[in-house]
Coordinates of C-alpha atoms in Angstrom, one line a residue:
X18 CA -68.3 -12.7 91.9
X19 CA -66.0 -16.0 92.4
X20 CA -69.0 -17.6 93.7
X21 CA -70.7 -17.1 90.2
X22 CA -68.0 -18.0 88.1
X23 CA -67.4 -21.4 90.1
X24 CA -71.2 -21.8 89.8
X25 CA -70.9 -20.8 86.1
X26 CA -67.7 -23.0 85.9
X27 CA -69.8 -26.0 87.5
X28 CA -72.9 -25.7 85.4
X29 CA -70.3 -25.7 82.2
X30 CA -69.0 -28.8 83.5
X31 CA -72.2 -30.4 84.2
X32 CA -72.7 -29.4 80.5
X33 CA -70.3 -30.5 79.0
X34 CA -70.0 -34.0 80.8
X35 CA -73.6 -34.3 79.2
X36 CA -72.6 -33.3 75.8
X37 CA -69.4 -35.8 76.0
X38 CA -72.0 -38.5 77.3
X39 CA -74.3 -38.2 74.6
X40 CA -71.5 -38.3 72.2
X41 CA -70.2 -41.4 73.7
X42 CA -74.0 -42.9 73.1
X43 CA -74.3 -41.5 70.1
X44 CA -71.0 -43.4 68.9
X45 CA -71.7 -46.8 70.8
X46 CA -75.0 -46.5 69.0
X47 CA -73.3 -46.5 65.9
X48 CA -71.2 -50.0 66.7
X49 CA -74.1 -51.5 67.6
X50 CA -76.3 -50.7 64.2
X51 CA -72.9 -52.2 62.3
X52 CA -73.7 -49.7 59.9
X53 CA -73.9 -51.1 56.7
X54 CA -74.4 -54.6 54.9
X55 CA -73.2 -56.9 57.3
X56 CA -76.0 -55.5 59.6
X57 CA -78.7 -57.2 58.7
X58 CA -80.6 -54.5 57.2
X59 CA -80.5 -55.4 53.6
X60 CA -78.4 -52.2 52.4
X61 CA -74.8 -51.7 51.8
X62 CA -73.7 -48.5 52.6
X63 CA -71.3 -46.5 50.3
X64 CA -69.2 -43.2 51.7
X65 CA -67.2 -40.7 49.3
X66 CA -66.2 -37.5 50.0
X67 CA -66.2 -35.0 47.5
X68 CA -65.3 -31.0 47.2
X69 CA -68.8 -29.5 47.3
X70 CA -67.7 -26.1 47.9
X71 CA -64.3 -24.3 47.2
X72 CA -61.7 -24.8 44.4
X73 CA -63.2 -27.7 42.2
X74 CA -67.0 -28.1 43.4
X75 CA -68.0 -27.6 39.9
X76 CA -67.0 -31.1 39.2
X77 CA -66.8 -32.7 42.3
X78 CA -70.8 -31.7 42.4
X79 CA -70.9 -33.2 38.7
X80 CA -69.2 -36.2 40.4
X81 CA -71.9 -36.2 43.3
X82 CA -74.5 -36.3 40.4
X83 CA -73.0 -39.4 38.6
X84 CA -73.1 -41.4 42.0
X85 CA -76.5 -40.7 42.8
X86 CA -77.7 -41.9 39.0
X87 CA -75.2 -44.8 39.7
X88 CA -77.1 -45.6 43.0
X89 CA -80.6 -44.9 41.8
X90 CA -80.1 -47.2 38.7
X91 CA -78.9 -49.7 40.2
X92 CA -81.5 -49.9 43.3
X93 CA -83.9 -49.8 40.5
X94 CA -83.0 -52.7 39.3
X95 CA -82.6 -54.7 42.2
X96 CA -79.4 -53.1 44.2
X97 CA -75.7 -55.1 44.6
X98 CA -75.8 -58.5 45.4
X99 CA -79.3 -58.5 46.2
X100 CA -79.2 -55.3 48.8
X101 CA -80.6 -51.8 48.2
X102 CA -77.3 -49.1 48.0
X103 CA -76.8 -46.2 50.2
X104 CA -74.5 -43.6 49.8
X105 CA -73.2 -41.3 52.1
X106 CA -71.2 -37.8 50.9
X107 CA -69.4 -35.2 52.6
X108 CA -68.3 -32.3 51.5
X109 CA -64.0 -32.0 51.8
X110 CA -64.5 -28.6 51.1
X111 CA -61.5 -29.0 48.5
X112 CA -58.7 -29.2 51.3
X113 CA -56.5 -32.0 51.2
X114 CA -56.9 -32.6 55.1
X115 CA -60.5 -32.6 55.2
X116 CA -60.6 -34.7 53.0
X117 CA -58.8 -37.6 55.2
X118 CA -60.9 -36.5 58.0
X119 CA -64.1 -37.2 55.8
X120 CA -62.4 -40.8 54.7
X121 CA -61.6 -41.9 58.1
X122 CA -65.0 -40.4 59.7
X123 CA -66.7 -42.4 57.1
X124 CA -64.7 -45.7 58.0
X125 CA -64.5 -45.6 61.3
X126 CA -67.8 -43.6 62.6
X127 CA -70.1 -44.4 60.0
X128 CA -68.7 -47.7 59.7
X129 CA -69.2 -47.8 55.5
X130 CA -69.1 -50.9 53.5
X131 CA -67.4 -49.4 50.8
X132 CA -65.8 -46.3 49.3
X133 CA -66.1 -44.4 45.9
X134 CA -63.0 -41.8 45.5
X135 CA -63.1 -37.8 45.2
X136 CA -62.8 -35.4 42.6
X137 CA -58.9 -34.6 41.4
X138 CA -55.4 -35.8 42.2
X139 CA -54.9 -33.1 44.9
X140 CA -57.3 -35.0 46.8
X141 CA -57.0 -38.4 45.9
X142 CA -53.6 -39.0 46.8
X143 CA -54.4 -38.3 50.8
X144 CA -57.8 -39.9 50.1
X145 CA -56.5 -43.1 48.9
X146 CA -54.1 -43.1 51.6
X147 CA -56.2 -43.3 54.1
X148 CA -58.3 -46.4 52.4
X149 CA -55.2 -48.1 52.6
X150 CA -54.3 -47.5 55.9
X151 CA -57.9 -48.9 57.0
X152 CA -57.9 -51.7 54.2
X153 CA -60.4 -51.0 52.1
X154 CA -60.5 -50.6 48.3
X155 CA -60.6 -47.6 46.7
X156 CA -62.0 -46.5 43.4
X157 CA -61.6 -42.8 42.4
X158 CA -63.2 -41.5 38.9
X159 CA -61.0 -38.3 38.2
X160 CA -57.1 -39.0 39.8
X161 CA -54.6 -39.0 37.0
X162 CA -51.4 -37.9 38.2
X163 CA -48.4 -40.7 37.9
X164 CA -47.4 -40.5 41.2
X165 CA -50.9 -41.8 43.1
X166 CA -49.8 -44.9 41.2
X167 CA -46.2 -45.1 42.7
X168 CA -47.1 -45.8 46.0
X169 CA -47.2 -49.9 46.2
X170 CA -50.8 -50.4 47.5
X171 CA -52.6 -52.8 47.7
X172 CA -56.4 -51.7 47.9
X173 CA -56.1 -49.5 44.9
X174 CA -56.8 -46.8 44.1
X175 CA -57.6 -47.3 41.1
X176 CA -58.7 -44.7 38.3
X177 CA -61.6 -45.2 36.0
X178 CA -61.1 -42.7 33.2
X179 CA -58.8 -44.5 30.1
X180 CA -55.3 -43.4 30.8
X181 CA -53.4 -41.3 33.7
X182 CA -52.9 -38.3 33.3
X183 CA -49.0 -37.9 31.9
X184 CA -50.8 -39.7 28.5
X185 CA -53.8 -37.4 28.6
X186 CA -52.3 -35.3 25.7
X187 CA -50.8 -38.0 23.6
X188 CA -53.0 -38.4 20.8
X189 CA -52.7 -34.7 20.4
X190 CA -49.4 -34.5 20.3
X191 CA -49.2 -37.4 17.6
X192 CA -51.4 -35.5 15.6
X193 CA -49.9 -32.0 15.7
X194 CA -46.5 -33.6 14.9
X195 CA -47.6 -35.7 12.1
X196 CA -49.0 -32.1 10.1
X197 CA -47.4 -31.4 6.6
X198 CA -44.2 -29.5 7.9
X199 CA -45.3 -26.1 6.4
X200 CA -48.5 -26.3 9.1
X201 CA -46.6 -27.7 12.2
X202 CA -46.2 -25.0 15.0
X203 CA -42.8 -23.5 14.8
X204 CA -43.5 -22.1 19.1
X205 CA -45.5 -22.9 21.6
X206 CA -46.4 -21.4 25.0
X207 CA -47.4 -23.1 28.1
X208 CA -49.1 -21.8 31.4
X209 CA -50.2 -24.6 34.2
X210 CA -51.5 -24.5 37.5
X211 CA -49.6 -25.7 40.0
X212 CA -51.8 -29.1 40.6
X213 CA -50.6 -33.0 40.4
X214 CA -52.8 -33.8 37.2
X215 CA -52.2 -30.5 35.6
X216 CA -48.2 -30.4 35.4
X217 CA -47.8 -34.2 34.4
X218 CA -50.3 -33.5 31.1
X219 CA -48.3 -30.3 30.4
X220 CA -44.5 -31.6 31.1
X221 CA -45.5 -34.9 28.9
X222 CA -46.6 -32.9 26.0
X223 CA -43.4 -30.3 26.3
X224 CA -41.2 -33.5 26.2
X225 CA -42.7 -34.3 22.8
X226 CA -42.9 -30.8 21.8
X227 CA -39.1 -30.0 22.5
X228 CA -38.0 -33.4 21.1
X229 CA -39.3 -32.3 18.0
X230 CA -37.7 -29.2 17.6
X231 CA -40.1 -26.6 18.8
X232 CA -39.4 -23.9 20.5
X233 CA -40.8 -23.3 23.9
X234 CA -40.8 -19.6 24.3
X235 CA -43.0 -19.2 27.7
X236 CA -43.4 -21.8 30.4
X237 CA -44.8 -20.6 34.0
X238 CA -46.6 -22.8 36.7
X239 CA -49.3 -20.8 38.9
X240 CA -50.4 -21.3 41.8
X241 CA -53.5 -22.9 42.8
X242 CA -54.5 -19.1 44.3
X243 CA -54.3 -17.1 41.5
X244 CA -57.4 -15.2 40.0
X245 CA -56.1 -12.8 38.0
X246 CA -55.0 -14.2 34.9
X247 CA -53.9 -11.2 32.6
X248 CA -50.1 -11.1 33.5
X249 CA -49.8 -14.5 32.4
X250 CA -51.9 -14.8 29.4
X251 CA -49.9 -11.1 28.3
X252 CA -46.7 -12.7 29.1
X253 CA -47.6 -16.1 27.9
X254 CA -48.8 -14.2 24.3
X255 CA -46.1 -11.9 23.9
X256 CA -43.5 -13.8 21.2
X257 CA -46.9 -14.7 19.4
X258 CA -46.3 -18.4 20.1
X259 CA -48.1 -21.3 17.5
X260 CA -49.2 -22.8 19.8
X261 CA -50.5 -22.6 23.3
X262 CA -50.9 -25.2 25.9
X263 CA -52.6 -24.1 29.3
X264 CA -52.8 -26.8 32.2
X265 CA -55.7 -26.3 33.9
X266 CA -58.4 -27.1 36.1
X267 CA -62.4 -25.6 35.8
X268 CA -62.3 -21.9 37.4
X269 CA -58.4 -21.0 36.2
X270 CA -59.2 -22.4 32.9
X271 CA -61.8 -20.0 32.5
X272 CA -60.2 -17.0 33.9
X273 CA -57.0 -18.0 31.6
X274 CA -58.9 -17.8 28.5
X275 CA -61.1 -14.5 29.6
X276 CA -57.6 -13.0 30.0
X277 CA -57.1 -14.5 26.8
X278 CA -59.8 -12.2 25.0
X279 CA -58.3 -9.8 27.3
X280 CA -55.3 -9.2 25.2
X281 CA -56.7 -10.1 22.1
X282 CA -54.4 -12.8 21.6
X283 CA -56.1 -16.2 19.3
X284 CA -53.2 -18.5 19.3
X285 CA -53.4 -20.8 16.1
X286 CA -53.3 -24.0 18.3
X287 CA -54.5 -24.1 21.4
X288 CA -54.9 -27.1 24.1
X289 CA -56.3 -26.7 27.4
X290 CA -56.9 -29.6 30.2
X291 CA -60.0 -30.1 31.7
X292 CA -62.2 -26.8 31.6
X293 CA -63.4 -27.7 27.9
X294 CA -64.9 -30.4 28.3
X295 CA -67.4 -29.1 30.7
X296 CA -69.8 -28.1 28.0
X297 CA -72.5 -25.7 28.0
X298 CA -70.4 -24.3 31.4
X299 CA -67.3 -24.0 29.7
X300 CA -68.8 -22.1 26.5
X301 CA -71.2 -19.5 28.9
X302 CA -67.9 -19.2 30.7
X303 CA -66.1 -17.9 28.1
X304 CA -68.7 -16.7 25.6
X305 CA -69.4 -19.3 22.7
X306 CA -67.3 -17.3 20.2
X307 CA -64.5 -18.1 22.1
X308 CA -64.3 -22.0 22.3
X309 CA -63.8 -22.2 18.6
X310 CA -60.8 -24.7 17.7
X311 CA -60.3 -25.2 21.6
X312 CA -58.9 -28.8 22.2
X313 CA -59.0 -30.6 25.0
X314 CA -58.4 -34.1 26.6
X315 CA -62.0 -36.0 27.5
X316 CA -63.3 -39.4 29.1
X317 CA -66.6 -39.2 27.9
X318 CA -69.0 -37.7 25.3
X319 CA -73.1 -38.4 25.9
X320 CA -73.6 -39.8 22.7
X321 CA -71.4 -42.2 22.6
X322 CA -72.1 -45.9 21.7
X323 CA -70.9 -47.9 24.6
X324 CA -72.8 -50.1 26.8
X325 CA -75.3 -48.5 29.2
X326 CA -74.4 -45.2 27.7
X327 CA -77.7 -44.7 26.8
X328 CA -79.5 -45.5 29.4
X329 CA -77.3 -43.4 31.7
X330 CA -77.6 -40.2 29.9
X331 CA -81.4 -40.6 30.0
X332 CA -81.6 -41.2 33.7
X333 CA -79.3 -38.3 34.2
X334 CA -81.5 -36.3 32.2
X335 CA -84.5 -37.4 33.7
X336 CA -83.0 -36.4 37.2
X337 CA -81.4 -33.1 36.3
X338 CA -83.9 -31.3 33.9
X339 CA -83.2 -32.4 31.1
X340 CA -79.7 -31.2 31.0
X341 CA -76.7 -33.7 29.6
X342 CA -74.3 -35.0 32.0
X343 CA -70.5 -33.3 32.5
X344 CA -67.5 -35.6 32.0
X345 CA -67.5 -35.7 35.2
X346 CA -70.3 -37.0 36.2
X347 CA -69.5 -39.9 33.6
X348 CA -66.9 -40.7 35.1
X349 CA -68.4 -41.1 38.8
X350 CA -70.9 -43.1 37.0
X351 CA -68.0 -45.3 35.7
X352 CA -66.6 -45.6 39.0
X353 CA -70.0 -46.7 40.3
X354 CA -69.8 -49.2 37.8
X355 CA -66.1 -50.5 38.5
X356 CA -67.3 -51.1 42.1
X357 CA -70.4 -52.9 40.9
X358 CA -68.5 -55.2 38.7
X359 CA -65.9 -55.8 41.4
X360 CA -68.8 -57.0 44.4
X361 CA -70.5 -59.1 41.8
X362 CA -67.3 -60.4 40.1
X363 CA -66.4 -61.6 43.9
X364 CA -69.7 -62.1 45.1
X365 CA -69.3 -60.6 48.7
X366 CA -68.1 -57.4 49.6
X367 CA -66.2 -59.0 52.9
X368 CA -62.8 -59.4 51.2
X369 CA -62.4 -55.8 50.3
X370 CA -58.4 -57.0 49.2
X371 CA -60.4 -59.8 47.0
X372 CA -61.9 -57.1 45.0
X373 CA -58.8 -55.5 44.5
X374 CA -57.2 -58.4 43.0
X375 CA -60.3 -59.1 41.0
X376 CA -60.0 -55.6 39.3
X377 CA -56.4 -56.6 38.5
X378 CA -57.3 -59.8 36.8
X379 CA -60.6 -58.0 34.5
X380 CA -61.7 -56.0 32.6
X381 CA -64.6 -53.9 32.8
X382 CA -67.1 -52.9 30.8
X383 CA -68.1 -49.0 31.4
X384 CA -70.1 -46.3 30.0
X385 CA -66.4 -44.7 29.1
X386 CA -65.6 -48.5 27.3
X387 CA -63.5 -51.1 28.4
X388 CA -61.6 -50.4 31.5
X389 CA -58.8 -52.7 32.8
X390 CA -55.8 -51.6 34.9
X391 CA -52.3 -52.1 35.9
X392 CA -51.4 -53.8 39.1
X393 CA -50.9 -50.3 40.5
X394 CA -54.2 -49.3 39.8
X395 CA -53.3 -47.1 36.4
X396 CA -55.5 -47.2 33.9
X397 CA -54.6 -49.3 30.5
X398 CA -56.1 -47.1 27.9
X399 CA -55.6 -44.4 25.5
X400 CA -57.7 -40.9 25.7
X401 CA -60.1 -38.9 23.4
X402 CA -59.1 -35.7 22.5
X403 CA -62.0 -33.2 21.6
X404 CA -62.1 -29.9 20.0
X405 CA -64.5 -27.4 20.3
X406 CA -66.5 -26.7 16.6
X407 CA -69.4 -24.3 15.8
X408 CA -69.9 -24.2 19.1
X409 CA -70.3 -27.9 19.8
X410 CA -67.5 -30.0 21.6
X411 CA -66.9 -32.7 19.0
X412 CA -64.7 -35.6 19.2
X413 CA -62.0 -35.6 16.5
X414 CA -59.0 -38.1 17.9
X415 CA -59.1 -40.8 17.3
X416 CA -61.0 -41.4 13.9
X417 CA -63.1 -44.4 14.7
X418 CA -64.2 -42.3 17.5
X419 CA -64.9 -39.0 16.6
X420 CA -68.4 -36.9 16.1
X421 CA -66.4 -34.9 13.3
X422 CA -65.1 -35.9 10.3
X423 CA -62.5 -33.0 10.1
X424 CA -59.6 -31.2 12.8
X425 CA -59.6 -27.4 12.4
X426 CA -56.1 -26.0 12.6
X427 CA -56.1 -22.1 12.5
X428 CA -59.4 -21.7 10.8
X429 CA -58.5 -24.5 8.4
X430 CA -60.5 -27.3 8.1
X431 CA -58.2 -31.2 7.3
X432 CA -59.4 -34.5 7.8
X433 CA -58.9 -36.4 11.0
X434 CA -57.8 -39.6 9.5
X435 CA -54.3 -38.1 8.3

């Protein structure tokens, strides 16, 4: 018997000296090839990681979609500075150490030329991190929260949707409080998850709210683990509040407002981050009858007029049968395009501290409009706000940009322009 096991314990060894040989190979093979645009090879190689699977796949795989029209487009017509574009994603999985893993894998082992961000601020703050430990910039498309701004970096990140994510609600807000007197809210309600874009959106607007005068009668932050939503949206509903503001991402957005129909509750006013602007996925979530007068926050709608827009929703379409792109996916385009403008604005992608600087010294023209950014990497901008109509997400805020002429307040139809 201890003869076998040394035998067995020899051959596992044996094997396992093999496997750490070939790794060994495997990696000095990597070195060698360089990897990416300096090699030689006429391609520049591009690594994000995004959350394929758990808590926010739905958009980071909306976010995986903009990227690959980004690449194809621009391959098509004749790739970045003269080279075709590769891109290389891995899934985080939606977990905030993965997602470092994934950033310095794709640095150090896969030897990248440059990074594209992930999907949400949970992410993005340990994401962006680790570009800045291994200097290299970083450009995220959805990454609001304030404090991924406070950090003093140098290689970014920075975000490519209008505004962070503590000035998200603002336009709303102006809005709501500039109503005759006899139609402003006299309550409001608010239920957020527990997330880094979510609570900065929700505590701005309450600022506004209570300087104002009104009343907050339910506030409660849930964790990011919670899927049953009925307590809340009971508890949330019970002093009838005017209005109701839920912080949320995709999946607890949706369960929020099913729990919503649960208890038969239709606040007058109600805002919600994020999950409305998702489109047809949002309104089969919830059943169309539901989104009516839902408003929500948005980077992007596919028929607006801005450069390129055009052309980018057709490709999209072309590539995902037929369907329009999510914000989402907008917004990775953007990002796409923010790197793009960078490389060529510099003219070599060696200096990746030279693009940083040229983002802080330009602005750039995007499919979401004109992007330009603070020295921290914050966005210099002001947000749309949408609201759900006859079953269509329609612009209304602000006027010269809306798709409807009219804000609906409780079933009552005034103009936007007031």
């Amino acid at each position: 018997m201890g003869s076998s096991l040394r035998s067995g314990a020899k051959r596992s060894f044996a094997a396992l000296g093999l496997l750490l040989a070939a790794i060994v190979f495997a990696i000095g093979c990597g070195s060698d090839s360089g990897g990416g645009g300096d090699d030689g090879d006429g391609t520049i190689t591009i690594g994000a990681s995004l959350p394929l699977t758990g808590e926010f796949s739905q958009p980071g795989k909306a976010a995986q979609q903009g990227y690959e029209v980004w690449v194809d487009m621009i391959n098509e017509n004749g790739g970045l500075l003269d080279q075709d574009v590769e891109l290389i994603v891995k899934d985080d999985a939606s977990d905030q150490n993965t997602v470092v893993a994934d950033y310095n894998a794709l640095i150090q082992r896969d030897q990248v030329d440059l990074l594209l961000g992930t999907f949400s601020s949970l992410l993005n703050l340990p994401a962006s991190a680790a570009a800045e430990r291994n200097r290299m910039l970083y450009i995220e498309p959805a990454g609001g929260a304030p404090e991924i701004f406070a950090r003093d970096f140098q290689y970014g990140p920075f975000f490519t949707q209008q505004a962070t994510a503590d000035k998200q609600g603002d336009l709303f807000a102006e809005y709501i409080l500039n109503l005759p007197e006899d139609q402003q809210p006299k309550t409001v309600a608010y239920a957020t998850l527990d997330d880094p874009f979510t609570v900065p959106v929700v505590d701005a607007l309450k600022e506004k709210f209570e300087a104002a005068g009104i009343e907050t009668v339910y506030d409660e932050i849930y964790p990011i683990s919670t899927s049953n939503f009925d307590t809340i949206a009971s508890e949330a509903t019970q002093d009838s509040p005017d209005m109701l503001i839920n912080g949320s991402q995709f999946d607890d957005g949706i369960g929020f407002s099913r729990s919503l129909e649960k208890v038969g509750y239709d606040p007058p006013i109600f805002f919600q981050t994020n999950a409305p602007s998702f489109g047809e996925q949002y309104s089969d979530g919830i059943g169309e009858e539901n989104t009516e007068e839902v408003f929500f926050a948005i980077s992007h709608v596919p028929d607006a007029s801005t450069p390129g827009n055009e052309e980018f929703v057709q490709a999209y379409k072309d590539k995902f049968n037929g369907e329009e792109p999510p914000e989402d996916a907008a917004d990775a385009y953007a990002a796409g395009q923010v790197l793009q403008a960078a490389v060529e604005g510099v003219g070599s992608i060696d200096d990746q501290l030279a693009l940083a600087d040229w983002l802080r010294e330009n602005e750039v023209e995007t499919i979401l409009g004109p992007l330009q950014w603070e020295d921290s990497g914050a966005p210099i901008g002001e947000f749309l706000i949408g609201q759900w109509q006859d079953g269509q997400a329609e612009i209304v805020l602000p006027p010269d940009a809306a798709t409807s002429d009219e804000v609906i307040i409780d079933g009552q139809a005034m103009p936007n322009d007031e």
